[in-house]
PDB file of C-alpha atoms in Angstrom:
ATOM      1  CA  ASP A   1      14.655 -10.052   5.773  1.00 63.00           C
ATOM      2  CA  THR A   2      11.276  -8.653   4.685  1.00 68.00           C
ATOM      3  CA  GLU A   3      12.313  -5.011   4.787  1.00 90.00           C
ATOM      4  CA  VAL A   4      11.947  -2.301   2.195  1.00 95.00           C
ATOM      5  CA  THR A   5      13.989   0.790   3.024  1.00 96.00           C
ATOM      6  CA  GLN A   6      13.428   4.301   1.733  1.00 97.00           C
ATOM      7  CA  THR A   7      15.583   7.419   1.942  1.00 97.00           C
ATOM      8  CA  PRO A   8      15.250  10.156   2.871  1.00 97.00           C
ATOM      9  CA  LYS A   9      12.468   9.973   5.454  1.00 96.00           C
ATOM     10  CA  HIS A  10      11.612  13.632   4.955  1.00 97.00           C
ATOM     11  CA  LEU A  11      12.361  15.974   2.046  1.00 97.00           C
ATOM     12  CA  VAL A  12      11.584  19.640   1.586  1.00 96.00           C
ATOM     13  CA  MET A  13      12.260  21.053  -1.856  1.00 94.00           C
ATOM     14  CA  GLY A  14      11.528  24.164  -3.853  1.00 92.00           C
ATOM     15  CA  MET A  15       9.718  24.097  -7.145  1.00 91.00           C
ATOM     16  CA  THR A  16      12.957  24.613  -9.088  1.00 90.00           C
ATOM     17  CA  ASN A  17      14.948  21.921  -7.285  1.00 91.00           C
ATOM     18  CA  LYS A  18      15.951  18.493  -8.528  1.00 95.00           C
ATOM     19  CA  LYS A  19      15.927  15.704  -5.978  1.00 96.00           C
ATOM     20  CA  SER A  20      15.692  11.917  -5.876  1.00 97.00           C
ATOM     21  CA  LEU A  21      13.939   9.398  -3.675  1.00 98.00           C
ATOM     22  CA  LYS A  22      15.574   6.021  -3.143  1.00 98.00           C
ATOM     23  CA  CYS A  23      14.161   2.608  -2.351  1.00 98.00           C
ATOM     24  CA  GLU A  24      15.991  -0.654  -1.678  1.00 97.00           C
ATOM     25  CA  GLN A  25      15.009  -4.253  -1.005  1.00 96.00           C
ATOM     26  CA  HIS A  26      17.027  -7.444  -0.612  1.00 92.00           C
ATOM     27  CA  MET A  27      14.239 -10.006  -0.745  1.00 92.00           C
ATOM     28  CA  GLY A  28      14.989 -11.042  -4.316  1.00 91.00           C
ATOM     29  CA  HIS A  29      11.782  -9.435  -5.523  1.00 91.00           C
ATOM     30  CA  ARG A  30      11.692  -8.608  -9.228  1.00 90.00           C
ATOM     31  CA  ALA A  31       8.710  -6.237  -9.118  1.00 92.00           C
ATOM     32  CA  MET A  32       8.922  -2.799  -7.523  1.00 94.00           C
ATOM     33  CA  TYR A  33       6.348  -0.042  -7.208  1.00 95.00           C
ATOM     34  CA  TRP A  34       5.967   3.658  -6.456  1.00 97.00           C
ATOM     35  CA  TYR A  35       2.797   4.931  -4.810  1.00 96.00           C
ATOM     36  CA  LYS A  36       1.702   8.430  -3.854  1.00 97.00           C
ATOM     37  CA  GLN A  37      -0.457   8.963  -0.784  1.00 96.00           C
ATOM     38  CA  LYS A  38      -2.139  12.224   0.134  1.00 95.00           C
ATOM     39  CA  ALA A  39      -3.320  12.842   3.687  1.00 92.00           C
ATOM     40  CA  LYS A  40      -6.272  10.670   4.738  1.00 89.00           C
ATOM     41  CA  LYS A  41      -6.424   9.048   1.295  1.00 93.00           C
ATOM     42  CA  PRO A  42      -5.394   5.550   0.175  1.00 93.00           C
ATOM     43  CA  PRO A  43      -2.171   5.024  -1.783  1.00 94.00           C
ATOM     44  CA  GLU A  44      -2.372   5.589  -5.528  1.00 94.00           C
ATOM     45  CA  LEU A  45      -0.175   3.594  -7.875  1.00 93.00           C
ATOM     46  CA  MET A  46       2.302   5.623  -9.929  1.00 96.00           C
ATOM     47  CA  PHE A  47       4.729   3.169 -11.531  1.00 95.00           C
ATOM     48  CA  VAL A  48       5.446  -0.569 -11.688  1.00 93.00           C
ATOM     49  CA  TYR A  49       8.778  -2.111 -12.652  1.00 94.00           C
ATOM     50  CA  SER A  50       9.030  -5.787 -13.562  1.00 91.00           C
ATOM     51  CA  TYR A  51      12.486  -7.286 -14.138  1.00 92.00           C
ATOM     52  CA  GLU A  52      13.929  -3.759 -14.041  1.00 93.00           C
ATOM     53  CA  LYS A  53      11.693  -2.605 -16.902  1.00 93.00           C
ATOM     54  CA  LEU A  54       8.889  -0.103 -16.590  1.00 93.00           C
ATOM     55  CA  SER A  55       5.667  -2.032 -17.083  1.00 89.00           C
ATOM     56  CA  ILE A  56       3.013   0.376 -15.785  1.00 86.00           C
ATOM     57  CA  ASN A  57       2.903   4.174 -15.770  1.00 87.00           C
ATOM     58  CA  GLU A  58      -0.377   5.424 -14.395  1.00 86.00           C
ATOM     59  CA  SER A  59      -0.368   8.640 -16.454  1.00 88.00           C
ATOM     60  CA  VAL A  60       2.058  10.291 -14.072  1.00 94.00           C
ATOM     61  CA  PRO A  61       3.362  13.775 -15.059  1.00 94.00           C
ATOM     62  CA  SER A  62       6.841  13.820 -16.559  1.00 94.00           C
ATOM     63  CA  ARG A  63       8.199  15.827 -13.627  1.00 95.00           C
ATOM     64  CA  PHE A  64       8.317  12.415 -11.912  1.00 97.00           C
ATOM     65  CA  SER A  65      10.927  10.161 -13.524  1.00 96.00           C
ATOM     66  CA  PRO A  66      11.425   6.614 -12.215  1.00 97.00           C
ATOM     67  CA  GLU A  67      14.569   4.571 -12.608  1.00 97.00           C
ATOM     68  CA  CYS A  68      15.409   0.978 -11.717  1.00 96.00           C
ATOM     69  CA  PRO A  69      19.208   0.609 -11.964  1.00 95.00           C
ATOM     70  CA  ASN A  70      19.208  -2.984 -10.694  1.00 93.00           C
ATOM     71  CA  SER A  71      16.912  -5.567  -9.161  1.00 90.00           C
ATOM     72  CA  SER A  72      17.355  -4.197  -5.628  1.00 95.00           C
ATOM     73  CA  LEU A  73      17.093  -0.464  -6.208  1.00 97.00           C
ATOM     74  CA  LEU A  74      14.358   1.873  -7.327  1.00 98.00           C
ATOM     75  CA  ASN A  75      14.708   5.632  -7.672  1.00 98.00           C
ATOM     76  CA  LEU A  76      12.205   8.406  -8.258  1.00 98.00           C
ATOM     77  CA  HIS A  77      13.725  11.553  -9.735  1.00 97.00           C
ATOM     78  CA  LEU A  78      11.859  14.768  -9.044  1.00 97.00           C
ATOM     79  CA  HIS A  79      12.094  17.998 -11.012  1.00 95.00           C
ATOM     80  CA  ALA A  80       9.987  21.158 -11.180  1.00 94.00           C
ATOM     81  CA  LEU A  81       7.398  19.852  -8.753  1.00 95.00           C
ATOM     82  CA  GLN A  82       4.285  21.711  -7.693  1.00 95.00           C
ATOM     83  CA  PRO A  83       3.017  22.266  -4.137  1.00 96.00           C
ATOM     84  CA  GLU A  84       0.180  19.814  -4.827  1.00 96.00           C
ATOM     85  CA  ASP A  85       2.822  17.095  -5.254  1.00 97.00           C
ATOM     86  CA  SER A  86       3.447  17.228  -1.504  1.00 97.00           C
ATOM     87  CA  ALA A  87       2.566  13.769  -0.190  1.00 97.00           C
ATOM     88  CA  LEU A  88       3.901  10.553   1.304  1.00 97.00           C
ATOM     89  CA  TYR A  89       5.709   8.550  -1.378  1.00 97.00           C
ATOM     90  CA  LEU A  90       5.692   4.839  -0.754  1.00 97.00           C
ATOM     91  CA  CYS A  91       7.830   2.180  -2.352  1.00 97.00           C
ATOM     92  CA  ALA A  92       6.823  -1.473  -2.429  1.00 95.00           C
ATOM     93  CA  SER A  93       8.199  -4.717  -3.782  1.00 93.00           C
ATOM     94  CA  SER A  94       6.882  -8.186  -4.527  1.00 91.00           C
ATOM     95  CA  GLN A  95       7.563 -11.364  -6.382  1.00 87.00           C
ATOM     96  CA  ILE A  96       6.532 -11.176 -10.000  1.00 79.00           C
ATOM     97  CA  PRO A  97       2.719 -11.447 -10.037  1.00 70.00           C
ATOM     98  CA  GLY A  98       1.606 -14.853 -11.204  1.00 63.00           C
ATOM     99  CA  THR A  99       0.577 -16.601  -8.057  1.00 59.00           C
ATOM    100  CA  ASP A 100      -2.248 -15.989  -5.647  1.00 61.00           C
ATOM    101  CA  SER A 101       0.089 -15.853  -2.690  1.00 65.00           C
ATOM    102  CA  TYR A 102       2.279 -12.976  -3.812  1.00 79.00           C
ATOM    103  CA  GLU A 103       2.015  -9.951  -1.534  1.00 85.00           C
ATOM    104  CA  GLN A 104       3.455  -6.479  -1.638  1.00 90.00           C
ATOM    105  CA  TYR A 105       5.836  -5.287   1.049  1.00 92.00           C
ATOM    106  CA  PHE A 106       5.893  -1.553   1.680  1.00 94.00           C
ATOM    107  CA  GLY A 107       8.626   0.754   2.877  1.00 95.00           C
ATOM    108  CA  PRO A 108       8.132   3.459   5.518  1.00 95.00           C
ATOM    109  CA  GLY A 109       7.744   6.187   2.927  1.00 96.00           C
ATOM    110  CA  THR A 110       9.304   9.567   2.189  1.00 97.00           C
ATOM    111  CA  ARG A 111       7.338  12.592   3.349  1.00 97.00           C
ATOM    112  CA  LEU A 112       7.784  15.177   0.577  1.00 97.00           C
ATOM    113  CA  THR A 113       6.952  18.850   0.999  1.00 97.00           C
ATOM    114  CA  VAL A 114       7.184  21.149  -2.026  1.00 96.00           C
ATOM    115  CA  THR A 115       7.466  24.844  -1.172  1.00 94.00           C
TER     116      THR A 115
ATOM    117  CA  LYS B   1     -12.955  -0.356 -13.082  1.00 88.00           C
ATOM    118  CA  GLN B   2     -12.474  -1.945  -9.660  1.00 91.00           C
ATOM    119  CA  GLU B   3     -13.854   0.056  -6.752  1.00 94.00           C
ATOM    120  CA  VAL B   4     -13.129  -0.818  -3.127  1.00 97.00           C
ATOM    121  CA  THR B   5     -15.189   0.564  -0.254  1.00 97.00           C
ATOM    122  CA  GLN B   6     -14.515   0.313   3.456  1.00 97.00           C
ATOM    123  CA  ILE B   7     -17.130   0.784   6.140  1.00 93.00           C
ATOM    124  CA  PRO B   8     -17.063   2.408   8.613  1.00 93.00           C
ATOM    125  CA  ALA B   9     -14.693   5.238   7.718  1.00 95.00           C
ATOM    126  CA  ALA B  10     -13.935   5.776  11.408  1.00 96.00           C
ATOM    127  CA  LEU B  11     -14.542   3.764  14.531  1.00 96.00           C
ATOM    128  CA  SER B  12     -13.970   4.480  18.226  1.00 97.00           C
ATOM    129  CA  VAL B  13     -14.321   1.669  20.748  1.00 96.00           C
ATOM    130  CA  PRO B  14     -13.361   1.021  24.358  1.00 97.00           C
ATOM    131  CA  GLU B  15     -10.504  -1.340  25.048  1.00 97.00           C
ATOM    132  CA  GLY B  16     -11.416  -5.016  25.111  1.00 97.00           C
ATOM    133  CA  GLU B  17     -14.189  -4.929  22.521  1.00 97.00           C
ATOM    134  CA  ASN B  18     -14.311  -7.297  19.585  1.00 97.00           C
ATOM    135  CA  LEU B  19     -14.816  -5.431  16.340  1.00 95.00           C
ATOM    136  CA  VAL B  20     -15.390  -5.987  12.629  1.00 96.00           C
ATOM    137  CA  LEU B  21     -14.119  -3.896   9.744  1.00 97.00           C
ATOM    138  CA  ASN B  22     -15.782  -4.283   6.368  1.00 97.00           C
ATOM    139  CA  CYS B  23     -14.408  -4.150   2.843  1.00 98.00           C
ATOM    140  CA  SER B  24     -16.386  -4.523  -0.381  1.00 98.00           C
ATOM    141  CA  PHE B  25     -15.247  -4.607  -3.992  1.00 97.00           C
ATOM    142  CA  THR B  26     -17.126  -4.389  -7.256  1.00 96.00           C
ATOM    143  CA  ASP B  27     -15.182  -6.824  -9.490  1.00 93.00           C
ATOM    144  CA  SER B  28     -14.907 -10.349  -8.096  1.00 91.00           C
ATOM    145  CA  ALA B  29     -12.152 -11.321 -10.568  1.00 91.00           C
ATOM    146  CA  ILE B  30      -9.380 -10.800  -8.044  1.00 90.00           C
ATOM    147  CA  TYR B  31      -6.210 -12.787  -7.352  1.00 89.00           C
ATOM    148  CA  ASN B  32      -6.052 -12.040  -3.641  1.00 92.00           C
ATOM    149  CA  LEU B  33      -6.963  -9.536  -0.951  1.00 95.00           C
ATOM    150  CA  GLN B  34      -4.593  -7.949   1.537  1.00 95.00           C
ATOM    151  CA  TRP B  35      -5.329  -6.172   4.806  1.00 97.00           C
ATOM    152  CA  PHE B  36      -2.836  -3.500   5.884  1.00 97.00           C
ATOM    153  CA  ARG B  37      -2.306  -1.390   8.950  1.00 97.00           C
ATOM    154  CA  GLN B  38      -0.978   2.167   8.681  1.00 96.00           C
ATOM    155  CA  ASP B  39       0.081   4.332  11.601  1.00 94.00           C
ATOM    156  CA  PRO B  40      -0.022   8.137  11.074  1.00 90.00           C
ATOM    157  CA  GLY B  41       2.679   9.279   8.650  1.00 86.00           C
ATOM    158  CA  LYS B  42       4.097   5.778   8.333  1.00 89.00           C
ATOM    159  CA  GLY B  43       4.238   3.067   5.706  1.00 91.00           C
ATOM    160  CA  LEU B  44       1.896   0.107   5.326  1.00 94.00           C
ATOM    161  CA  THR B  45       2.300  -3.073   7.356  1.00 93.00           C
ATOM    162  CA  SER B  46       0.767  -6.179   5.817  1.00 93.00           C
ATOM    163  CA  LEU B  47      -1.494  -7.956   8.303  1.00 96.00           C
ATOM    164  CA  LEU B  48      -3.114 -10.760   6.342  1.00 95.00           C
ATOM    165  CA  LEU B  49      -3.291 -11.974   2.770  1.00 93.00           C
ATOM    166  CA  ILE B  50      -6.178 -14.119   1.565  1.00 93.00           C
ATOM    167  CA  GLN B  51      -5.790 -15.934  -1.715  1.00 90.00           C
ATOM    168  CA  SER B  52      -8.776 -15.954  -4.051  1.00 89.00           C
ATOM    169  CA  SER B  53      -9.287 -19.674  -3.360  1.00 90.00           C
ATOM    170  CA  GLN B  54      -9.329 -19.208   0.423  1.00 92.00           C
ATOM    171  CA  ARG B  55     -12.166 -18.268   2.728  1.00 95.00           C
ATOM    172  CA  GLU B  56     -10.237 -16.951   5.720  1.00 95.00           C
ATOM    173  CA  GLN B  57      -6.869 -16.335   7.317  1.00 95.00           C
ATOM    174  CA  THR B  58      -5.917 -15.905  10.956  1.00 97.00           C
ATOM    175  CA  SER B  59      -2.994 -14.249  12.691  1.00 95.00           C
ATOM    176  CA  GLY B  60      -3.113 -13.878  16.452  1.00 97.00           C
ATOM    177  CA  ARG B  61      -6.119 -11.739  17.377  1.00 97.00           C
ATOM    178  CA  LEU B  62      -6.882 -11.017  13.730  1.00 98.00           C
ATOM    179  CA  ASN B  63      -9.142 -13.018  11.452  1.00 98.00           C
ATOM    180  CA  ALA B  64      -9.938 -12.041   7.896  1.00 97.00           C
ATOM    181  CA  SER B  65     -12.606 -13.635   5.736  1.00 97.00           C
ATOM    182  CA  LEU B  66     -13.241 -13.438   2.021  1.00 97.00           C
ATOM    183  CA  ASP B  67     -16.436 -14.035   0.073  1.00 96.00           C
ATOM    184  CA  LYS B  68     -15.284 -13.429  -3.465  1.00 92.00           C
ATOM    185  CA  SER B  69     -18.621 -14.108  -5.115  1.00 92.00           C
ATOM    186  CA  SER B  70     -20.360 -11.389  -3.114  1.00 95.00           C
ATOM    187  CA  GLY B  71     -17.357  -9.036  -3.223  1.00 96.00           C
ATOM    188  CA  ARG B  72     -16.867  -8.803   0.515  1.00 97.00           C
ATOM    189  CA  SER B  73     -14.163  -9.216   3.126  1.00 98.00           C
ATOM    190  CA  THR B  74     -14.176  -8.629   6.857  1.00 98.00           C
ATOM    191  CA  LEU B  75     -11.365  -8.112   9.331  1.00 97.00           C
ATOM    192  CA  TYR B  76     -12.222  -9.267  12.836  1.00 97.00           C
ATOM    193  CA  ILE B  77     -10.113  -7.937  15.721  1.00 97.00           C
ATOM    194  CA  ALA B  78     -10.572  -9.721  19.019  1.00 98.00           C
ATOM    195  CA  ALA B  79     -10.076  -8.089  22.406  1.00 97.00           C
ATOM    196  CA  SER B  80      -8.993  -4.741  20.992  1.00 97.00           C
ATOM    197  CA  GLN B  81      -6.122  -2.843  22.625  1.00 97.00           C
ATOM    198  CA  PRO B  82      -5.042   0.830  22.489  1.00 97.00           C
ATOM    199  CA  GLY B  83      -2.054  -0.296  20.422  1.00 97.00           C
ATOM    200  CA  ASP B  84      -4.470  -1.385  17.698  1.00 97.00           C
ATOM    201  CA  SER B  85      -5.295   2.276  17.016  1.00 98.00           C
ATOM    202  CA  ALA B  86      -4.378   2.927  13.388  1.00 97.00           C
ATOM    203  CA  THR B  87      -5.883   3.091   9.913  1.00 97.00           C
ATOM    204  CA  TYR B  88      -6.747  -0.267   8.393  1.00 98.00           C
ATOM    205  CA  LEU B  89      -6.721  -0.587   4.610  1.00 98.00           C
ATOM    206  CA  CYS B  90      -7.904  -3.423   2.436  1.00 97.00           C
ATOM    207  CA  ALA B  91      -6.577  -3.877  -1.079  1.00 96.00           C
ATOM    208  CA  VAL B  92      -7.553  -6.282  -3.841  1.00 94.00           C
ATOM    209  CA  ARG B  93      -5.130  -7.468  -6.495  1.00 91.00           C
ATOM    210  CA  ARG B  94      -5.592  -8.301 -10.142  1.00 86.00           C
ATOM    211  CA  TYR B  95      -2.407  -8.832 -12.205  1.00 81.00           C
ATOM    212  CA  SER B  96       0.115  -6.434 -10.678  1.00 79.00           C
ATOM    213  CA  MET B  97      -2.467  -3.827  -9.670  1.00 84.00           C
ATOM    214  CA  LEU B  98      -3.481  -3.260  -6.073  1.00 90.00           C
ATOM    215  CA  THR B  99      -6.671  -1.254  -5.599  1.00 93.00           C
ATOM    216  CA  PHE B 100      -7.109   0.166  -2.124  1.00 96.00           C
ATOM    217  CA  GLY B 101     -10.175   1.035  -0.127  1.00 97.00           C
ATOM    218  CA  GLY B 102     -10.411   4.378   1.641  1.00 96.00           C
ATOM    219  CA  GLY B 103      -9.509   2.849   4.993  1.00 97.00           C
ATOM    220  CA  THR B 104     -11.075   2.639   8.446  1.00 97.00           C
ATOM    221  CA  ARG B 105      -9.527   4.866  11.126  1.00 97.00           C
ATOM    222  CA  LEU B 106      -9.714   2.929  14.391  1.00 98.00           C
ATOM    223  CA  MET B 107      -9.334   4.454  17.835  1.00 97.00           C
ATOM    224  CA  VAL B 108      -9.265   2.099  20.837  1.00 98.00           C
ATOM    225  CA  LYS B 109      -9.684   3.995  24.093  1.00 97.00           C
ATOM    226  CA  PRO B 110      -8.103   2.739  27.338  1.00 95.00           C
TER     227      PRO B 110
END
């Protein structure tokens, strides 16, 4: 099983709402990632978790709050977002980096619209 | 800071043509390079991964090469089909960081 699943597929939220994005993998990967992708742009890294601990935060605003409750799950909590935060949010997972052959597996994404 | 560039940005070809997509990167100290395919509004599908010690990888009609010293990779697609229409992204890895190119939007016309 090389699948990364993400829920929901689509999310529309107001600027005062609180919502969460979920990501799950059962490949035994111990590194998980959140990316943000705007239309016709490449994905941009937001957060990296290694062994359920936050290892990289790419200067993401605090209205995005990641959480890794266990080795299979990754959440992204959203609060007080702005319309410019509307994007495709991608989750990925991989083995812990340390070998040339490690690759990242991506989920289908959550299309977020902030109104 | 690593910069990854993909040329061309868009490409339209008739079905059956062989084609080459280009990827260049500024810092040759990479661990590996991955080619992805992305359909509109969808996630990324990994096509090929080339380790830093390798020169090329093949999967079906796809062949990817890597020249780390010159900072270049190419993705060769043989006998293109309309189903190949998508955006193709290359990404280079150092530590846990993937740096993506801007992508090539490919349209294969029947």
